[in-house]
Coordinates of C-alpha atoms (C1' of nucleotides) in Angstrom, one line a residue:
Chain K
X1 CA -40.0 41.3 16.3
X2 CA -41.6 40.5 13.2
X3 CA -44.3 42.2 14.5
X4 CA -42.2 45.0 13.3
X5 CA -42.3 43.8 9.7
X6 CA -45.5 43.5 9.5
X7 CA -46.5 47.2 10.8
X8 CA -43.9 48.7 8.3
X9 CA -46.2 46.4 5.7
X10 CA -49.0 47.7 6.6
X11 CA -47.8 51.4 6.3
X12 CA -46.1 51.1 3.2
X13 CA -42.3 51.2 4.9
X14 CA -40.1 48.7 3.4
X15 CA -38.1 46.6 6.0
X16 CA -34.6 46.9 5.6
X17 CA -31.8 45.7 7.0
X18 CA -31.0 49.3 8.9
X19 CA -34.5 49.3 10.6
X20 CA -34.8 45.9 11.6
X21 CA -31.5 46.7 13.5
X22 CA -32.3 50.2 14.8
X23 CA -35.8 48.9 16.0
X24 CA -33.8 45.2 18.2
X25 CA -31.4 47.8 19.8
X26 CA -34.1 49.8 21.2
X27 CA -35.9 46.5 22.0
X28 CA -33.1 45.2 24.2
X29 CA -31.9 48.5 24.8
X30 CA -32.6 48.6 29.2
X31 CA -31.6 52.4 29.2
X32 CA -32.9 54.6 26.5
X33 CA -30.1 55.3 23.2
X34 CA -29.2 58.8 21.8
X35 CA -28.9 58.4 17.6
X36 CA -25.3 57.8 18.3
X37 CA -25.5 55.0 20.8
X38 CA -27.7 53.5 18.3
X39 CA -25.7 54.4 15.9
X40 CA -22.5 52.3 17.1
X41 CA -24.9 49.1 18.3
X42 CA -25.9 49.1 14.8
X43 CA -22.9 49.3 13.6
X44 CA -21.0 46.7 15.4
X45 CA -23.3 44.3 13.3
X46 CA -23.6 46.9 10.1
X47 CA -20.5 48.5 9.5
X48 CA -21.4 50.4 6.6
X49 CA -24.8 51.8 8.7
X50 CA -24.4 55.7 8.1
X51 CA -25.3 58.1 11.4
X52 CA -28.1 59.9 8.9
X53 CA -29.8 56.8 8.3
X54 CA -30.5 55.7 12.0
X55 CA -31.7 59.4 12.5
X56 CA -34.0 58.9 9.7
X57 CA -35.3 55.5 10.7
X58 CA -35.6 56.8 14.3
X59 CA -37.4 59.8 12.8
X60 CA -39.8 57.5 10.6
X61 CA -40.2 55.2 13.7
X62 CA -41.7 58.4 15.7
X63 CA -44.1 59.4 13.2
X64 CA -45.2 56.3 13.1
X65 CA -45.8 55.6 16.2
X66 CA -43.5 52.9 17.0
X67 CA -41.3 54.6 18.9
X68 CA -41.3 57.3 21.5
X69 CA -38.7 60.2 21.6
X70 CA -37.6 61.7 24.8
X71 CA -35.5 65.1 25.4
X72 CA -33.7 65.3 28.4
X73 CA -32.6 68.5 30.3
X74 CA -29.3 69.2 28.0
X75 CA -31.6 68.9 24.6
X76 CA -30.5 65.6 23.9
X77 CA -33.1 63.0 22.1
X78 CA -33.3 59.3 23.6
X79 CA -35.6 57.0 21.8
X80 CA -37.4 54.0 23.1
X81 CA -39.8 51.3 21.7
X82 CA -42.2 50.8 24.4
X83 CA -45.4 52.7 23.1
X84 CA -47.6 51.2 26.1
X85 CA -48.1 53.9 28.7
X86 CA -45.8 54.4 31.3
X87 CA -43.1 57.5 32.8
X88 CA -39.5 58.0 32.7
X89 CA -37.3 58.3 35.4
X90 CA -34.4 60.6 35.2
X91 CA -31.1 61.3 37.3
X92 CA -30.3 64.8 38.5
X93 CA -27.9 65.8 35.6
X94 CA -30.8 64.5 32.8
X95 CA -27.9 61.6 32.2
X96 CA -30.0 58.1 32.9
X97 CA -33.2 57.2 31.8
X98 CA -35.4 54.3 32.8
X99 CA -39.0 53.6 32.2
X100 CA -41.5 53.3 35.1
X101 CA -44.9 51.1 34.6
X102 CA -47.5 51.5 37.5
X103 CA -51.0 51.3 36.0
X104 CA -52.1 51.8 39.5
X105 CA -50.9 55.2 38.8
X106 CA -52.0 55.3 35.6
X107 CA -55.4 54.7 36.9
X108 CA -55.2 57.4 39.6
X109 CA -53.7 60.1 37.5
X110 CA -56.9 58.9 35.0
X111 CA -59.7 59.4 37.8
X112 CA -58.1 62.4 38.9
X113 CA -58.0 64.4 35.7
X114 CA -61.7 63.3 34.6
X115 CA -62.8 65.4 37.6
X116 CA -60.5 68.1 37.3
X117 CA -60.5 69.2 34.0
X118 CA -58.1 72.3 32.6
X119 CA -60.1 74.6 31.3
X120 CA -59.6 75.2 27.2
X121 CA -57.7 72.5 26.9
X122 CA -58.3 68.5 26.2
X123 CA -56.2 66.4 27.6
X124 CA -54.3 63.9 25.3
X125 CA -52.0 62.2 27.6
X126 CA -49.6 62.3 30.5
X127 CA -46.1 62.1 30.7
X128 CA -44.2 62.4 34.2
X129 CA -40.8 62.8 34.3
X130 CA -39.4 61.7 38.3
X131 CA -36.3 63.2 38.8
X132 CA -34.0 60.6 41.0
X133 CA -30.8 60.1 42.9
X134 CA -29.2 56.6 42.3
X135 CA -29.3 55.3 45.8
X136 CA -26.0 53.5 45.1
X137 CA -22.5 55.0 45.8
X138 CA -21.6 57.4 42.9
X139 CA -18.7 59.7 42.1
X140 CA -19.4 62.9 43.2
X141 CA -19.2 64.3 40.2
Chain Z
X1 CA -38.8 92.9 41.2
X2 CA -36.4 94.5 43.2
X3 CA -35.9 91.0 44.9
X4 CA -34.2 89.8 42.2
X5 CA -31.5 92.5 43.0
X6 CA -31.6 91.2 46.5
X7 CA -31.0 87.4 45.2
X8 CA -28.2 88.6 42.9
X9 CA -26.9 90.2 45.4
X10 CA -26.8 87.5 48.1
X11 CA -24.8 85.0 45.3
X12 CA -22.3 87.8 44.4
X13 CA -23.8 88.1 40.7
X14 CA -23.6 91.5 39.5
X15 CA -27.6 93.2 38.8
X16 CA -26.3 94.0 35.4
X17 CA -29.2 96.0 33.0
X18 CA -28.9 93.1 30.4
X19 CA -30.0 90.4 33.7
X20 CA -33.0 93.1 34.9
X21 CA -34.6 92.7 31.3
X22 CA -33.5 89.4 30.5
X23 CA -35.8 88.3 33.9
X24 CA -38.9 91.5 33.2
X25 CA -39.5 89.5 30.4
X26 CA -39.7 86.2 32.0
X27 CA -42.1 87.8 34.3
X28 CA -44.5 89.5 31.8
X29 CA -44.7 86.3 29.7
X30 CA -47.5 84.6 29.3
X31 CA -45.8 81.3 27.4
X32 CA -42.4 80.4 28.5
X33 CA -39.9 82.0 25.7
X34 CA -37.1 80.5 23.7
X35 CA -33.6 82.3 24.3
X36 CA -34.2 83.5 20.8
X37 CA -37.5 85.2 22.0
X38 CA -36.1 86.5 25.0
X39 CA -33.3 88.2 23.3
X40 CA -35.8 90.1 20.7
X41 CA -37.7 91.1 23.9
X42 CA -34.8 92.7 25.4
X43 CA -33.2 93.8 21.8
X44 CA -36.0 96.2 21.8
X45 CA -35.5 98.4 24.8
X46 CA -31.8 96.8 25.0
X47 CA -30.5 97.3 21.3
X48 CA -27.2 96.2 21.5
X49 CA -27.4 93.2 23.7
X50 CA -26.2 90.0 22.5
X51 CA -27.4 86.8 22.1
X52 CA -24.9 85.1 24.1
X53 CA -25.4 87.1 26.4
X54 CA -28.8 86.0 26.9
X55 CA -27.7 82.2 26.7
X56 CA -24.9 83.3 29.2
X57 CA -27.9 85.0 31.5
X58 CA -30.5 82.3 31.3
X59 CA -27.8 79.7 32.1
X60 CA -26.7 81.6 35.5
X61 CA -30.3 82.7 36.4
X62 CA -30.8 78.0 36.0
X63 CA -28.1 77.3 37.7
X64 CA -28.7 79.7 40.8
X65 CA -32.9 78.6 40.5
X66 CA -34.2 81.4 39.6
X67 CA -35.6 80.3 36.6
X68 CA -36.8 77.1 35.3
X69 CA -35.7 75.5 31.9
X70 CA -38.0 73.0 30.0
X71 CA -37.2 71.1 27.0
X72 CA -39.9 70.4 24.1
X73 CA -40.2 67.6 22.2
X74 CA -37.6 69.4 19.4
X75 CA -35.4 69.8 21.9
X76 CA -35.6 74.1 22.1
X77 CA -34.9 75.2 25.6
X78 CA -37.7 77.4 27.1
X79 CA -37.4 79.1 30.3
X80 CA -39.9 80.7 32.7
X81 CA -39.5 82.8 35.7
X82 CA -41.6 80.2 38.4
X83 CA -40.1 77.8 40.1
X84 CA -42.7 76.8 42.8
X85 CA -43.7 73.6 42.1
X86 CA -46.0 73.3 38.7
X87 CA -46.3 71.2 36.0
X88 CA -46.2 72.3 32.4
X89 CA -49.0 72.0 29.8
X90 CA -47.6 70.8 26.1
X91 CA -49.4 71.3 22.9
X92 CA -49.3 68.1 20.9
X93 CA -46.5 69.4 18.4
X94 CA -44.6 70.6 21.6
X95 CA -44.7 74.2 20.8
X96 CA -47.5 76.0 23.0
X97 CA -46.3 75.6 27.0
X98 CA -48.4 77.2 29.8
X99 CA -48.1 76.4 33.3
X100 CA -50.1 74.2 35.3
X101 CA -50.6 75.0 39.2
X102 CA -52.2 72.3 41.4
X103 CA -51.8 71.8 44.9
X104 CA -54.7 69.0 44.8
X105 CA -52.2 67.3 42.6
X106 CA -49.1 68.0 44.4
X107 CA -50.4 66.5 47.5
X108 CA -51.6 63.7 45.6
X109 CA -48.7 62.8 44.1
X110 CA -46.5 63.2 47.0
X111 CA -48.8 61.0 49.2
X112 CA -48.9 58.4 46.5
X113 CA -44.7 58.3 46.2
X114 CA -44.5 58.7 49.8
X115 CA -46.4 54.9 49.9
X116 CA -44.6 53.7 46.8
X117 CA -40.9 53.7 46.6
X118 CA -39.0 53.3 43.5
X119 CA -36.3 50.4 44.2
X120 CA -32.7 51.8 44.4
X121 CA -33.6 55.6 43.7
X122 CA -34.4 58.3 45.5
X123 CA -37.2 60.9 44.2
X124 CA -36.3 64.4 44.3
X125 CA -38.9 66.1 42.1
X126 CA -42.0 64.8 40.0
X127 CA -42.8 66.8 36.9
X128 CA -45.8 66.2 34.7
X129 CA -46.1 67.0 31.2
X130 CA -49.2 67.2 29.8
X131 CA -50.0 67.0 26.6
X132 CA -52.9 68.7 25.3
X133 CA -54.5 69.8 22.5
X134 CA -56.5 73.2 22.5
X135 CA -60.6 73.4 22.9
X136 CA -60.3 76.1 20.4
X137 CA -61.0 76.3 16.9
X138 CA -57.3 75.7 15.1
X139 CA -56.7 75.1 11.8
X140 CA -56.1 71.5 10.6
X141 CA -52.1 71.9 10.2
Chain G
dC1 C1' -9.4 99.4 41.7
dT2 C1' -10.9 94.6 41.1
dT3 C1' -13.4 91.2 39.2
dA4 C1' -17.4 89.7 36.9
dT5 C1' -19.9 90.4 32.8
dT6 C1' -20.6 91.8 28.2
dG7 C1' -20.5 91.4 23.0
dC8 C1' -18.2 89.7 19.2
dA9 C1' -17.0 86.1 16.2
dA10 C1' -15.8 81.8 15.7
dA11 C1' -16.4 76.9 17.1
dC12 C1' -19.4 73.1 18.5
dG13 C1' -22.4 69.2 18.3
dG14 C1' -26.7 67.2 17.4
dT15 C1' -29.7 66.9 13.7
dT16 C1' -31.3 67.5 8.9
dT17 C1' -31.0 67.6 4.0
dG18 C1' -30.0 66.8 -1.2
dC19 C1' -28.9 63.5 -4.1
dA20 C1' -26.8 59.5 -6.7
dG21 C1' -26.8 54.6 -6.3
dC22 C1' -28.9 50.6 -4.4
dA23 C1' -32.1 47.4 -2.2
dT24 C1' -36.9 46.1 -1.4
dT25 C1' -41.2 45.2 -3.0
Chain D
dA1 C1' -39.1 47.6 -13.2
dA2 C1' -40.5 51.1 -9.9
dT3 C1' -40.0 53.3 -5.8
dG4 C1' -38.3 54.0 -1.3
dC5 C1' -34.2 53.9 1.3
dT6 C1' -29.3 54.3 2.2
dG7 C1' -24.9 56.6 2.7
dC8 C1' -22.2 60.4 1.9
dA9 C1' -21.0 65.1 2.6
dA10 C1' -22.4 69.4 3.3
dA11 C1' -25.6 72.5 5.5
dC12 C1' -28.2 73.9 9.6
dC13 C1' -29.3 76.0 13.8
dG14 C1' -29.4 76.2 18.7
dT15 C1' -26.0 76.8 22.0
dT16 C1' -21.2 77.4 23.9
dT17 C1' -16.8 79.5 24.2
dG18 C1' -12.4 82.5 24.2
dC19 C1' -11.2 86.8 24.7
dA20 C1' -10.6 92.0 24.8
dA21 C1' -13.3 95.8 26.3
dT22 C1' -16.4 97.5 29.8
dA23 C1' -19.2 98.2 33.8
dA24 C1' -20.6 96.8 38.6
dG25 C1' -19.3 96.5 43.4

DNA sequence: CTTATTGCAAACGGTTTGCAGCATT
DNA sequence: AATGCTGCAAACCGTTTGCAATAAG
């Protein structure tokens, strides 16, 4: 966590208050926050936080690598902090979203792509999106 | 062409001129378009069409599978006219999309899941998106 | 003839922006 | 002390909606 302060050092980003906050939501966030769900975490401790400035820190937290932004099927962003590799898993309406490590994966999706490349085009990175049904009993909606 | 008349048909949607274009131009493009460039497509054989009713179209032509809608990393909806299985190929600012066909892959994937459960969820679909950047000359945005 | 669909204009909702005051360096 | 960041309110823009007129079955 003070990782965090040093990276917005090093960069040149002062650390405020507002980002400090912003960036321990997403930490101990399990699901991944719209702005707004961020936006009333931060404020339960921040009253005063405004809506524009956790887009703007979520913004400069993408650009920056330290965060990864994730649309799901109605448009809406969801941010997390997690920057290592790894997939997201959604429900069927777009709704939930979870994060799925599997470097054996990882490793096979690798192999398989440095044999089969697609022509005119490098390939940068990876990112599946697995579609789910909660196993669990759930109001037919 | 004509089957899309047959698939209206079998739901009970009307083949209405304003759905014909609206899908011709899903068909004859090569990246997937925005609703925004689908209705300047149809705007030019279809001059009075509106936009809502292309947002109206695209939205029934989703919901009855006929079309596929894909979300970039703004958060514009695209849509394209293929919904066997394929993945979609990104451009690193999210703009470019072309589709990706691999039945290699496919089978790979499914074998690998078919090992591998995810605890407490069932997988319906598994969509890649790869993120690339062009082998072509491109200037230094 | 019935009902679904269109086109319009207005509303919506998530996100962005301009700017004065303030906090961080 | 200098600059970057915040918070406010207003703008933005992609998308949705209500509804009267129209066209498809």
């Amino acid at each position: 966590m003070n990782k965090l302060k040093e990276k917005l050092a090093s960069k040149g980003l002062k650390a405020t208050v507002q980002r400090l906050y912003v960036y321990e939501v997403l930490l101990n966030s399990r699901q991944h926050p719209t702005a707004e769900e961020v936006y009333r975490e931060v404020s339960r401790v921040l009253p005063s936080v405004s809506l524009s400035t956790i887009y703007n820190t979520l913004e400069t937290f993408v650009e920056h690598k330290l965060v990864n932004k994730v649309h799901n099927d109605s448009g809406i962003a969801r941010y997390d902090a997690f920057v290592e590799t790894h997939h997201h898993i959604y429900s069927e309406n777009g709704e939930v979203i979870a994060d799925y490590y599997d470097e054996k994966l990882a490793e096979l999706l690798n192999d398989y792509f440095t044999k089969k490349k697609i022509k005119g085009y490098e390939i940068k990175e990876i990112r599946l999106q697995i579609i789910c049904s909660t196993k669990e009993k759930e109001s037919k909606k």
